[in-house]
Tab-separated table of C-alpha atoms in Angstrom:
chain	number	residue	atom	x	y	z
A	9	MET	CA	66.772	87.906	101.978
A	10	ILE	CA	63.457	86.929	103.555
A	11	LEU	CA	60.398	86.645	101.329
A	12	GLN	CA	56.736	86.097	102.145
A	13	THR	CA	55.886	82.767	100.537
A	14	GLU	CA	57.106	79.428	101.859
A	15	LYS	CA	58.490	78.401	98.476
A	16	ALA	CA	60.362	81.652	98.026
A	17	SER	CA	61.811	81.545	101.544
A	18	GLU	CA	63.176	78.060	100.822
A	19	VAL	CA	64.969	79.398	97.764
A	20	ILE	CA	66.398	82.349	99.676
A	21	GLU	CA	67.410	80.111	102.583
A	22	LEU	CA	69.378	77.841	100.243
A	23	LEU	CA	71.019	80.817	98.537
A	24	SER	CA	71.867	82.278	101.950
A	25	ARG	CA	73.611	79.075	103.026
A	26	TRP	CA	75.522	79.018	99.746
A	27	ASN	CA	76.565	82.637	100.277
A	28	VAL	CA	77.800	81.973	103.831
A	29	SER	CA	79.858	78.977	102.658
A	30	MET	CA	81.530	81.184	100.021
A	31	ARG	CA	82.069	83.967	102.539
A	32	ASP	CA	83.781	81.480	104.868
A	33	ARG	CA	85.849	79.943	102.025
A	34	ASN	CA	84.576	76.495	102.935
A	35	ILE	CA	85.196	75.023	99.494
A	36	ALA	CA	83.809	71.537	100.180
A	37	VAL	CA	80.516	73.004	101.405
A	38	VAL	CA	80.527	75.556	98.574
A	39	GLU	CA	80.638	72.770	95.980
A	40	GLU	CA	78.070	70.662	97.816
A	41	LEU	CA	75.633	73.587	97.986
A	42	ASN	CA	76.377	74.566	94.399
A	43	MET	CA	75.195	71.130	93.295
A	44	GLU	CA	72.116	71.523	95.485
A	45	VAL	CA	71.401	74.951	93.979
A	46	GLN	CA	71.726	73.610	90.441
A	47	GLU	CA	69.462	70.648	91.192
A	48	GLN	CA	66.734	72.413	93.179
A	49	ILE	CA	66.526	75.905	91.731
A	50	ASP	CA	64.943	76.665	88.395
A	51	PRO	CA	65.514	80.311	87.376
A	52	ALA	CA	62.386	80.145	85.247
A	53	GLY	CA	60.325	79.636	88.409
A	54	MET	CA	61.884	82.483	90.395
A	55	ASP	CA	60.554	85.949	90.975
A	56	GLN	CA	62.736	88.976	90.183
A	57	HIS	CA	64.035	89.308	93.760
A	58	GLU	CA	65.264	85.716	93.775
A	59	ILE	CA	66.771	86.016	90.303
A	60	LEU	CA	68.816	89.037	91.385
A	61	TRP	CA	70.184	87.202	94.444
A	62	TYR	CA	70.935	84.131	92.350
A	63	SER	CA	72.784	86.278	89.800
A	64	LEU	CA	74.863	87.933	92.518
A	65	LEU	CA	75.866	84.597	94.017
A	66	GLU	CA	76.734	83.213	90.592
A	67	ILE	CA	79.228	86.090	90.386
A	68	ARG	CA	80.697	85.213	93.784
A	69	TYR	CA	80.977	81.563	92.793
A	70	SER	CA	82.743	82.408	89.530
A	71	LEU	CA	85.228	84.541	91.497
A	72	ILE	CA	85.996	81.645	93.838
A	73	GLN	CA	86.450	79.350	90.844
A	74	LYS	CA	88.662	81.991	89.161
A	75	ASN	CA	86.445	81.739	86.072
A	76	PHE	CA	87.018	85.399	85.362
A	77	ASP	CA	85.625	85.308	81.818
A	78	ASP	CA	82.327	84.140	83.341
A	79	THR	CA	82.577	86.831	86.015
A	80	ALA	CA	82.940	89.563	83.406
A	81	VAL	CA	79.851	88.356	81.526
A	82	LEU	CA	77.763	88.003	84.700
A	83	LEU	CA	78.736	91.477	85.935
A	84	GLN	CA	77.860	92.973	82.566
A	85	GLN	CA	74.446	91.304	82.623
A	86	LEU	CA	73.694	92.532	86.138
A	87	GLU	CA	74.878	96.053	85.340
A	88	LEU	CA	71.765	96.481	83.189
A	89	LEU	CA	69.609	95.721	86.253
A	90	GLN	CA	71.339	97.998	88.773
A	91	GLY	CA	68.204	100.107	89.180
A	92	GLN	CA	66.368	97.071	90.562
A	93	LEU	CA	68.925	96.251	93.257
A	94	SER	CA	68.081	96.763	96.923
A	95	PRO	CA	70.771	98.537	99.030
A	96	GLU	CA	71.978	95.139	100.300
A	97	MET	CA	72.214	93.810	96.757
A	98	ALA	CA	73.975	96.987	95.604
A	99	PHE	CA	76.617	96.443	98.291
A	100	TYR	CA	77.323	92.935	97.037
A	101	TYR	CA	77.294	94.016	93.392
A	102	HIS	CA	79.978	96.686	93.919
A	103	PHE	CA	81.886	94.482	96.377
A	104	PHE	CA	82.102	91.608	93.893
A	105	LYS	CA	82.921	94.029	91.089
A	106	GLY	CA	85.815	95.284	93.213
A	107	ILE	CA	87.071	91.749	93.869
A	108	PHE	CA	86.968	91.093	90.129
A	109	ALA	CA	88.909	94.297	89.325
A	110	TYR	CA	91.491	93.400	91.980
A	111	SER	CA	91.860	89.912	90.480
A	112	MET	CA	92.574	91.574	87.133
A	113	ASN	CA	95.308	93.737	88.783
A	114	GLN	CA	93.110	96.803	88.205
A	115	TYR	CA	93.705	98.201	91.663
A	116	VAL	CA	92.475	101.755	91.065
A	117	GLU	CA	89.212	100.382	89.694
A	118	ALA	CA	88.953	98.028	92.683
A	119	VAL	CA	89.286	100.970	95.085
A	120	ALA	CA	86.550	102.850	93.192
A	121	CYS	CA	84.236	99.816	93.408
A	122	TYR	CA	84.863	99.355	97.128
A	123	TYR	CA	84.144	103.037	97.661
A	124	GLU	CA	80.760	102.523	96.004
A	125	ALA	CA	80.088	99.376	98.027
A	126	GLU	CA	80.826	101.188	101.279
A	127	ARG	CA	77.988	103.620	100.567
A	128	PHE	CA	75.570	100.685	101.005
A	129	MET	CA	77.308	98.978	103.909
A	130	GLY	CA	74.726	100.227	106.424
A	131	SER	CA	72.348	97.615	104.982
A	132	ILE	CA	74.710	94.737	105.846
A	133	GLU	CA	74.013	93.079	109.181
A	134	ASP	CA	76.535	90.251	108.713
A	135	LYS	CA	79.608	91.481	110.608
A	136	ILE	CA	81.873	88.814	109.123
A	137	GLU	CA	80.949	90.109	105.675
A	138	VAL	CA	81.723	93.644	106.857
A	139	ALA	CA	85.106	92.473	108.155
A	140	GLU	CA	85.769	90.749	104.834
A	141	PHE	CA	84.973	94.002	103.038
A	142	TYR	CA	87.386	95.959	105.257
A	143	TYR	CA	90.117	93.403	104.524
A	144	LYS	CA	89.566	93.523	100.754
A	145	ALA	CA	89.569	97.336	100.828
A	146	ALA	CA	92.834	97.270	102.804
A	147	THR	CA	94.524	95.096	100.181
A	148	ALA	CA	93.336	97.339	97.340
A	149	TYR	CA	94.521	100.508	99.087
A	150	TYR	CA	97.868	98.808	99.729
A	151	HIS	CA	98.339	98.137	96.011
A	152	THR	CA	97.506	101.746	95.155
A	153	ARG	CA	100.081	102.831	97.779
A	154	LYS	CA	97.565	104.490	100.058
A	155	PHE	CA	99.296	102.877	103.007
A	156	LEU	CA	97.689	104.871	105.814
A	157	LEU	CA	94.210	104.099	104.468
A	158	SER	CA	95.216	100.460	104.103
A	159	LEU	CA	96.412	100.387	107.712
A	160	SER	CA	93.118	101.895	108.866
A	161	TYR	CA	90.987	99.342	106.988
A	162	ALA	CA	93.198	96.419	108.028
A	163	LYS	CA	92.806	97.412	111.690
A	164	LEU	CA	89.023	97.667	111.241
A	165	ALA	CA	89.006	94.234	109.600
A	166	LYS	CA	91.062	92.650	112.399
A	167	THR	CA	88.928	94.206	115.147
A	168	THR	CA	85.672	93.161	113.466
A	169	PHE	CA	86.856	89.612	112.769
A	170	GLU	CA	87.930	89.233	116.405
A	171	GLU	CA	84.558	90.520	117.639
A	172	VAL	CA	82.447	88.031	115.717
A	173	SER	CA	84.604	85.043	114.845
A	174	LYS	CA	86.987	82.691	116.592
A	175	ASN	CA	88.751	82.022	113.268
A	176	ASP	CA	92.197	83.401	114.056
A	177	LEU	CA	93.298	82.745	110.469
A	178	ARG	CA	91.464	85.860	109.329
A	179	SER	CA	93.345	87.806	112.017
A	180	ALA	CA	96.548	86.368	110.574
A	181	ASP	CA	95.578	87.697	107.136
A	182	CYS	CA	95.055	91.137	108.678
A	183	GLU	CA	98.410	91.013	110.491
A	184	ASN	CA	99.985	90.196	107.139
A	185	ILE	CA	98.590	93.281	105.393
A	186	LEU	CA	99.453	95.422	108.435
A	187	GLY	CA	103.008	94.161	108.100
A	188	LEU	CA	103.131	95.030	104.406
A	189	CYS	CA	101.905	98.557	105.091
A	190	CYS	CA	104.505	99.089	107.812
A	191	LEU	CA	107.178	97.719	105.474
A	192	SER	CA	106.165	100.183	102.769
A	193	LEU	CA	106.261	103.013	105.315
A	194	LYS	CA	109.784	101.826	106.253
A	195	GLN	CA	108.627	100.918	109.749
A	196	TYR	CA	110.661	97.736	109.530
A	197	GLU	CA	110.560	96.703	113.179
A	198	GLN	CA	106.770	96.981	113.344
A	199	ALA	CA	106.465	95.152	110.014
A	200	GLU	CA	108.490	92.233	111.316
A	201	GLU	CA	106.341	92.085	114.477
A	202	HIS	CA	103.153	91.875	112.401
A	203	PHE	CA	104.607	89.181	110.129
A	204	LEU	CA	105.819	87.111	113.085
A	205	ASP	CA	102.425	87.430	114.831
A	206	SER	CA	100.785	86.235	111.624
A	207	LEU	CA	103.327	83.411	111.357
A	208	ASP	CA	102.520	82.183	114.889
A	209	ILE	CA	98.815	81.952	114.047
A	210	ALA	CA	99.411	80.223	110.700
A	211	GLU	CA	101.716	77.679	112.345
A	212	LYS	CA	99.063	76.933	114.993
A	213	PHE	CA	96.546	76.148	112.228
A	214	LYS	CA	99.149	74.463	109.988
A	215	ASP	CA	97.942	76.593	107.074
A	216	GLU	CA	100.719	75.953	104.575
A	217	GLU	CA	99.590	78.493	101.976
A	218	LEU	CA	99.408	81.313	104.514
A	219	LEU	CA	102.747	80.220	105.999
A	220	ASN	CA	104.323	80.498	102.551
A	221	PHE	CA	102.885	83.972	102.011
A	222	ILE	CA	104.248	85.170	105.345
A	223	ARG	CA	107.690	83.676	104.673
A	224	TYR	CA	107.675	85.387	101.288
A	225	ASN	CA	106.811	88.705	102.947
A	226	LEU	CA	109.610	88.219	105.490
A	227	GLY	CA	112.000	87.682	102.583
A	228	PHE	CA	110.604	90.817	100.956
A	229	LEU	CA	111.093	92.714	104.243
A	230	TYR	CA	114.772	91.761	104.431
A	231	SER	CA	115.183	92.525	100.727
A	232	GLU	CA	113.844	96.045	101.216
A	233	GLN	CA	116.425	96.571	103.985
A	234	ASN	CA	119.205	95.337	101.667
A	235	LEU	CA	119.823	92.369	103.963
A	236	SER	CA	120.412	90.263	100.877
A	237	ASP	CA	121.914	87.173	102.555
A	238	ILE	CA	118.958	86.810	104.927
A	239	ALA	CA	116.441	87.601	102.157
A	240	ILE	CA	117.952	84.993	99.834
A	241	ARG	CA	117.864	82.347	102.580
A	242	HIS	CA	114.131	82.908	103.192
A	243	LEU	CA	113.223	83.168	99.516
A	244	SER	CA	115.297	80.157	98.421
A	245	GLU	CA	113.445	77.889	100.874
A	246	LEU	CA	110.192	78.883	99.185
A	247	TYR	CA	111.558	78.607	95.652
A	248	SER	CA	111.913	74.818	95.984
A	249	LYS	CA	108.171	74.679	96.774
A	250	GLU	CA	107.315	76.477	93.496
A	251	PHE	CA	105.362	79.077	95.459
A	252	ILE	CA	104.496	82.191	93.351
A	253	PRO	CA	107.673	81.448	91.330
A	254	HIS	CA	107.447	84.568	89.139
A	255	LYS	CA	107.601	86.858	92.188
A	256	LEU	CA	110.251	84.759	93.902
A	257	SER	CA	112.402	84.723	90.760
A	258	PHE	CA	112.206	88.511	90.545
A	259	LEU	CA	113.224	89.062	94.171
A	260	LEU	CA	115.982	86.432	94.083
A	261	ALA	CA	117.411	87.898	90.868
A	262	ARG	CA	117.319	91.397	92.349
A	263	GLU	CA	119.089	90.319	95.548
A	264	TYR	CA	121.813	88.438	93.678
A	265	PHE	CA	122.350	91.474	91.445
A	266	LYS	CA	122.719	93.656	94.550
A	267	MET	CA	125.448	91.273	95.729
A	268	GLU	CA	127.098	91.525	92.277
A	269	ASP	CA	126.457	87.837	91.646
A	270	GLN	CA	125.595	88.192	87.976
A	271	GLU	CA	125.476	84.447	87.292
A	272	ASN	CA	122.743	83.706	89.825
A	273	GLY	CA	121.035	87.018	89.080
A	274	PHE	CA	120.597	86.250	85.394
A	275	TYR	CA	119.739	82.610	86.174
A	276	TYR	CA	116.739	83.586	88.310
A	277	LEU	CA	115.799	86.361	85.907
A	278	GLN	CA	115.550	83.822	83.075
A	279	GLN	CA	113.652	81.419	85.323
A	280	GLY	CA	111.181	84.216	86.014
A	281	MET	CA	110.760	84.984	82.322
A	282	ASP	CA	110.101	81.308	81.573
A	283	VAL	CA	107.499	81.059	84.350
A	284	CYS	CA	105.751	84.262	83.240
A	285	SER	CA	105.504	82.945	79.702
A	286	ALA	CA	104.087	79.648	80.958
A	287	ILE	CA	101.459	81.204	83.245
A	288	GLN	CA	100.889	84.232	80.972
A	289	ASN	CA	101.688	86.780	83.671
A	290	GLU	CA	102.189	89.969	81.700
A	291	GLU	CA	102.941	92.282	84.625
A	292	TYR	CA	106.021	90.442	85.837
A	293	ILE	CA	107.451	90.154	82.338
A	294	HIS	CA	107.702	93.953	82.427
A	295	HIS	CA	109.225	93.952	85.928
A	296	LEU	CA	111.817	91.400	84.849
A	297	GLN	CA	112.662	93.164	81.582
A	298	ILE	CA	113.289	96.412	83.474
A	299	LEU	CA	115.414	94.571	86.041
A	300	ASN	CA	117.386	92.978	83.219
A	301	ALA	CA	118.077	96.394	81.687
A	302	GLN	CA	119.054	97.957	85.026
A	303	TYR	CA	121.770	95.380	85.669
A	304	SER	CA	122.952	94.943	82.090
A	305	THR	CA	126.146	96.323	80.559
A	306	LEU	CA	124.161	98.104	77.854
A	307	PRO	CA	124.779	101.798	77.076
A	308	SER	CA	122.568	104.129	79.107
A	309	GLU	CA	120.700	105.129	75.933
A	310	GLU	CA	119.615	101.523	75.399
A	311	ILE	CA	118.702	101.085	79.085
A	312	GLU	CA	116.581	104.218	78.782
A	313	ARG	CA	114.822	102.878	75.693
A	314	ILE	CA	114.003	99.528	77.335
A	315	VAL	CA	112.794	101.010	80.621
A	316	THR	CA	110.571	103.633	78.980
A	317	GLU	CA	109.084	100.993	76.686
A	318	HIS	CA	108.053	98.832	79.647
A	319	LEU	CA	106.976	101.791	81.784
A	320	LYS	CA	104.050	102.251	79.399
A	321	TYR	CA	102.448	99.082	80.773
A	322	PHE	CA	102.352	100.489	84.310
A	323	GLU	CA	101.165	103.918	83.146
A	324	GLU	CA	98.290	102.422	81.152
A	325	ARG	CA	97.140	100.482	84.219
A	326	GLN	CA	97.598	103.452	86.545
A	327	LEU	CA	100.148	101.539	88.639
A	328	TRP	CA	101.750	104.824	89.589
A	329	GLY	CA	103.883	103.392	92.379
A	330	PHE	CA	105.877	101.306	89.920
A	331	VAL	CA	106.087	104.252	87.515
A	332	GLN	CA	107.575	106.316	90.339
A	333	ASP	CA	110.050	103.582	91.351
A	334	TYR	CA	111.314	102.836	87.864
A	335	ALA	CA	111.430	106.449	86.716
A	336	GLU	CA	113.519	107.360	89.787
A	337	ALA	CA	115.860	104.419	89.211
A	338	LEU	CA	116.310	105.374	85.554
A	339	ALA	CA	116.922	109.010	86.500
A	340	THR	CA	119.619	107.898	88.941
A	341	ILE	CA	121.365	105.808	86.265
A	342	LEU	CA	121.316	108.731	83.839
A	343	HIS	CA	122.537	111.139	86.513
A	344	HIS	CA	125.543	108.889	87.162
A	345	GLU	CA	126.213	108.984	83.417
A	346	LYS	CA	126.153	112.809	83.655
A	347	ARG	CA	123.118	112.974	81.368
A	348	PHE	CA	121.616	115.567	83.670
A	349	GLU	CA	118.905	116.936	81.386
A	350	LYS	CA	117.538	113.464	80.680
A	351	ALA	CA	117.800	112.565	84.351
A	352	SER	CA	115.724	115.587	85.309
A	353	THR	CA	113.027	114.472	82.849
A	354	TYR	CA	112.623	111.147	84.654
A	355	PHE	CA	112.872	112.662	88.126
A	356	TYR	CA	109.950	114.856	87.079
A	357	GLN	CA	108.076	111.812	85.724
A	358	ALA	CA	108.578	110.160	89.110
A	359	PHE	CA	107.266	113.297	90.825
A	360	ARG	CA	104.169	113.289	88.616
A	361	ALA	CA	103.551	109.604	89.395
A	362	LYS	CA	103.783	110.350	93.108
A	363	SER	CA	101.286	113.179	92.627
A	364	LYS	CA	98.905	110.736	90.910
A	365	ILE	CA	99.054	108.486	93.954
A	366	GLU	CA	98.247	111.414	96.225
A	367	GLU	CA	95.363	112.479	93.955
A	368	MET	CA	93.709	109.107	94.489
A	369	GLY	CA	92.985	110.254	98.023
A	370	TYR	CA	89.919	112.049	96.641
A	371	LEU	CA	88.075	108.723	96.909
A	372	ARG	CA	88.050	109.222	100.668
């Protein structure tokens, strides 16, 4: 980002400081430098190189602000100028595009964008930025159920962060995703170790948001092992803090249903539906509707109709892991009802969804 003229180098230097503040999530400095950028930089007086950097950092700022409508417009504008991007700029363009896709729950698209960004990573000298990329890639691979790839990227992120930064909080984030991968691979003991290591770091820094995420993941860990009493104890402590209430409501409802406590199960299910409506979270409405059908007293034909209706959402968004889970669960219900032909249809749908997940390995 170094240019020849004194004036231009001042512009690039300011943009560089703004970029570093956003990379480091230092929100107070981000806002201070944003004001400085707005006051001191006139796009009309910039050359093309400076305009491209400014446009890229506007995208990063909109992502931090969660102004995703702005992000979409800015990405679309910059897409027309891709041919003018240097390799370093191209890395950031695809990296930010991946972060945007991830924020929109478009995990397959996020993986594709990160794959493109990685092609240009040799131009990035900032090792903290490289570590941040590895971490983001790990989270995207986790959500597409490529757990071994996610583990690999999370380990790279942790190692790189530890080489160049004394900020242990980023190591805690990496331990968290390592724990989630181990959980998904049913390596429960290792998962708990990673979560507890992350918890120790978060407690040292008194990072309440990270602490809540780790406690949620511990509750999720115990839920996946059908340790419902322990899971409910962890999750209930978080519920009073109104932390990601749609996800907590889903897990609490599911655990109470497992314990055949219909009253509490349907209470938390309704709480989840109300929260999803309020925050306009479409994905969890579908999760909750399927959960409602699974534990209802409806005839199996009606359960089948409801589940298949909501499965369409996950198919359209290529969330094949959820398609596999719900198709298998529906097949099991139908098998118990001795509807063997129908059950085989959904077992096959689950098999096809699993194959889709495996096919996504072509990106590597």
